[in-house]
Amino acid sequence: MGEKEQSEEFWQKKLSRPVYEALRLGKLEAPHTGAYAHTNYSGVYLCAGCDTPLCSSDMKVDDSSGYATFSISPNDPNVRFVRTYSDDGLDQTRVICAACSGSLGVTSDDDMRSADDLEQGTAQNRFVHVSSNSLVLKKSLTPKNYPWAFAAFAVFFALVGFLVWSWTTQVTEVANYGNIDGT
């Protein structure tokens, strides 16, 4: 049991319905509809349930799955890979938050590249399709994400410079010639 695990009643009260369904019931949103499926912001992605740092934007990979997909190491102490089996043959590996046991998503490969490697911690990084509802992005303001911000600052300072120049020109004219309206 993770250190931040709580009762289901606690989670139902704390989380919104979509976040509860993702974290506690393991539901993924429809492909291409998640908030982070097609974004490229810099920052750290936190568990929406307990704020545990799960992955950075550098771990995000582009793929055509329609989900936010990250390359996550099986040795990462903040996540656990749990193999699930079902009677209908839809076996999969779920990825959960190690702190609160919230469901984050599923691995993209069905064969798990050998379950033995995963259990022994010797498997390589895994591509994980993560529900956007399971994550909160703590953005960092960088030129990569906000090139328009730097252009806006340049325009702002140019405008301020023009206004200051314009005002000082009028003040100089008033000082030299009297009122601007000619009186």
Short mmCIF file of C-alpha atoms in Angstrom, two decimals:
data_model
loop_
_atom_site.label_atom_id
_atom_site.label_comp_id
_atom_site.label_asym_id
_atom_site.label_seq_id
_atom_site.Cartn_x
_atom_site.Cartn_y
_atom_site.Cartn_z
CA MET A 1 0.00 0.00 0.00
CA GLY A 2 1.40 3.43 -0.98
CA GLU A 3 2.06 6.08 1.62
CA LYS A 4 -0.69 8.35 0.26
CA GLU A 5 -3.41 5.73 -0.18
CA GLN A 6 -6.85 6.66 1.10
CA SER A 7 -10.34 5.16 1.15
CA GLU A 8 -12.47 5.17 -2.00
CA GLU A 9 -14.86 7.54 -0.21
CA PHE A 10 -11.99 10.00 0.25
CA TRP A 11 -11.10 9.84 -3.45
CA GLN A 12 -14.74 10.26 -4.55
CA LYS A 13 -14.97 13.46 -2.50
CA LYS A 14 -11.56 14.83 -3.50
CA LEU A 15 -11.50 14.13 -7.23
CA SER A 16 -13.75 15.30 -10.04
CA ARG A 17 -15.69 12.53 -11.78
CA PRO A 18 -13.36 12.25 -14.85
CA VAL A 19 -10.26 12.25 -12.65
CA TYR A 20 -11.81 9.70 -10.28
CA GLU A 21 -12.72 7.43 -13.20
CA ALA A 22 -9.18 7.65 -14.56
CA LEU A 23 -7.22 7.30 -11.31
CA ARG A 24 -9.41 4.95 -9.32
CA LEU A 25 -11.26 2.96 -12.02
CA GLY A 26 -8.51 2.89 -14.66
CA LYS A 27 -10.58 4.41 -17.47
CA LEU A 28 -8.80 6.10 -20.36
CA GLU A 29 -10.49 8.96 -22.16
CA ALA A 30 -11.34 8.53 -25.84
CA PRO A 31 -8.26 8.80 -28.10
CA HIS A 32 -7.26 12.31 -29.19
CA THR A 33 -9.48 13.98 -26.56
CA GLY A 34 -7.12 14.21 -23.58
CA ALA A 35 -5.69 17.56 -22.55
CA TYR A 36 -2.08 16.37 -22.92
CA ALA A 37 -2.45 14.10 -25.95
CA HIS A 38 -1.14 16.68 -28.42
CA THR A 39 0.76 19.22 -26.33
CA ASN A 40 4.46 19.90 -26.02
CA TYR A 41 4.77 21.98 -22.85
CA SER A 42 7.90 21.87 -20.71
CA GLY A 43 7.42 20.89 -17.12
CA VAL A 44 6.78 18.04 -14.73
CA TYR A 45 3.66 15.89 -14.82
CA LEU A 46 2.25 15.16 -11.35
CA CYS A 47 -0.25 12.55 -10.20
CA ALA A 48 -3.66 14.25 -10.13
CA GLY A 49 -4.47 12.41 -6.91
CA CYS A 50 -1.44 13.02 -4.71
CA ASP A 51 0.90 15.41 -6.59
CA THR A 52 3.72 12.87 -6.81
CA PRO A 53 6.09 13.80 -9.68
CA LEU A 54 5.67 11.07 -12.30
CA CYS A 55 7.47 12.15 -15.44
CA SER A 56 8.94 15.16 -17.17
CA SER A 57 8.07 16.61 -20.54
CA ASP A 58 11.41 15.24 -21.80
CA MET A 59 9.96 11.74 -21.34
CA LYS A 60 6.97 12.48 -23.59
CA VAL A 61 7.08 10.78 -26.98
CA ASP A 62 5.12 11.48 -30.14
CA ASP A 63 3.01 8.63 -31.36
CA SER A 64 -0.27 8.17 -33.14
CA SER A 65 -2.13 6.51 -30.27
CA GLY A 66 -4.14 9.60 -29.36
CA TYR A 67 -2.96 9.47 -25.75
CA ALA A 68 -0.24 11.28 -23.87
CA THR A 69 2.59 8.77 -24.20
CA PHE A 70 5.72 8.70 -22.06
CA SER A 71 8.85 6.58 -21.98
CA ILE A 72 8.99 5.40 -18.37
CA SER A 73 11.56 3.16 -16.73
CA PRO A 74 10.28 0.11 -14.84
CA ASN A 75 12.82 1.08 -12.17
CA ASP A 76 11.23 4.50 -11.59
CA PRO A 77 10.39 4.62 -7.86
CA ASN A 78 7.28 6.77 -8.42
CA VAL A 79 5.43 4.27 -10.63
CA ARG A 80 4.64 0.57 -10.54
CA PHE A 81 3.90 -1.72 -13.45
CA VAL A 82 1.17 -4.23 -12.61
CA ARG A 83 0.30 -7.09 -14.94
CA THR A 84 -3.45 -7.74 -15.06
CA TYR A 85 -5.14 -10.84 -16.41
CA SER A 86 -8.70 -11.26 -17.54
CA ASP A 87 -10.91 -14.17 -18.57
CA ASP A 88 -11.54 -12.63 -21.98
CA GLY A 89 -7.83 -12.63 -22.86
CA LEU A 90 -7.37 -8.86 -22.64
CA ASP A 91 -4.28 -9.07 -20.48
CA GLN A 92 -2.41 -5.81 -20.09
CA THR A 93 0.05 -4.02 -17.92
CA ARG A 94 -1.30 -1.09 -15.96
CA VAL A 95 0.93 1.66 -14.70
CA ILE A 96 0.02 3.04 -11.28
CA CYS A 97 1.30 5.77 -8.98
CA ALA A 98 3.51 4.17 -6.34
CA ALA A 99 2.35 6.66 -3.68
CA CYS A 100 -1.46 6.54 -3.97
CA SER A 101 -2.00 3.51 -6.28
CA GLY A 102 -3.87 5.69 -8.76
CA SER A 103 -4.13 4.20 -12.25
CA LEU A 104 -2.13 6.25 -14.74
CA GLY A 105 -2.53 4.24 -17.92
CA VAL A 106 -1.39 1.14 -19.76
CA THR A 107 1.74 0.07 -21.60
CA SER A 108 1.61 0.30 -25.35
CA ASP A 109 3.02 -3.16 -25.99
CA ASP A 110 0.93 -6.22 -25.28
CA ASP A 111 3.64 -8.81 -24.76
CA MET A 112 5.38 -6.78 -22.04
CA ARG A 113 8.78 -7.63 -23.54
CA SER A 114 8.87 -10.50 -21.07
CA ALA A 115 7.03 -10.30 -17.79
CA ASP A 116 10.10 -11.80 -16.09
CA ASP A 117 12.22 -8.79 -17.08
CA LEU A 118 9.59 -6.47 -15.67
CA GLU A 119 9.29 -8.32 -12.37
CA GLN A 120 13.07 -8.44 -12.01
CA GLY A 121 13.42 -4.75 -12.87
CA THR A 122 15.64 -5.44 -15.87
CA ALA A 123 13.22 -4.34 -18.59
CA GLN A 124 13.98 -1.27 -20.64
CA ASN A 125 11.89 1.89 -20.70
CA ARG A 126 8.27 1.30 -21.62
CA PHE A 127 5.98 3.44 -23.72
CA VAL A 128 2.99 4.16 -21.52
CA HIS A 129 -0.33 5.58 -22.74
CA VAL A 130 -1.41 7.82 -19.90
CA SER A 131 -4.86 9.23 -19.25
CA SER A 132 -4.66 13.03 -19.32
CA ASN A 133 -7.15 13.00 -16.44
CA SER A 134 -4.55 11.23 -14.27
CA LEU A 135 -2.01 14.03 -14.62
CA VAL A 136 -1.49 17.64 -13.67
CA LEU A 137 1.19 19.54 -15.58
CA LYS A 138 3.37 21.90 -13.56
CA LYS A 139 4.54 24.09 -16.45
CA SER A 140 7.84 25.86 -16.66
CA LEU A 141 8.00 29.12 -18.60
CA THR A 142 10.59 28.52 -21.28
CA PRO A 143 11.21 29.88 -24.77
CA LYS A 144 10.35 26.42 -26.13
CA ASN A 145 6.76 26.75 -24.95
CA TYR A 146 6.20 30.45 -25.07
CA PRO A 147 8.04 32.06 -28.01
CA TRP A 148 5.13 34.47 -28.36
CA ALA A 149 5.79 35.75 -24.82
CA PHE A 150 9.23 37.02 -25.78
CA ALA A 151 7.87 38.66 -28.92
CA ALA A 152 5.10 40.25 -26.84
CA PHE A 153 7.69 41.66 -24.42
CA ALA A 154 9.66 43.13 -27.33
CA VAL A 155 6.53 44.78 -28.75
CA PHE A 156 5.54 46.03 -25.30
CA PHE A 157 8.93 47.65 -24.66
CA ALA A 158 8.97 49.18 -28.16
CA LEU A 159 5.53 50.67 -27.50
CA VAL A 160 6.60 52.00 -24.11
CA GLY A 161 9.70 53.51 -25.70
CA PHE A 162 7.60 55.20 -28.37
CA LEU A 163 5.16 56.58 -25.80
CA VAL A 164 7.99 57.94 -23.64
CA TRP A 165 9.62 59.53 -26.69
CA SER A 166 6.28 61.02 -27.77
CA TRP A 167 5.57 62.41 -24.31
CA THR A 168 9.04 63.92 -23.90
CA THR A 169 8.73 65.54 -27.35
CA GLN A 170 5.44 67.18 -26.33
CA VAL A 171 6.88 68.35 -23.01
CA THR A 172 9.84 69.87 -24.85
CA GLU A 173 7.53 71.67 -27.30
CA VAL A 174 5.43 73.06 -24.42
CA ALA A 175 8.55 74.26 -22.64
CA ASN A 176 9.88 75.95 -25.79
CA TYR A 177 6.70 77.35 -27.33
CA GLY A 178 4.00 77.50 -24.67
CA ASN A 179 0.82 75.42 -24.81
CA ILE A 180 0.47 72.83 -27.52
CA ASP A 181 -2.78 74.39 -28.78
CA GLY A 182 -0.89 77.62 -29.62
CA THR A 183 -2.11 79.84 -26.76
#
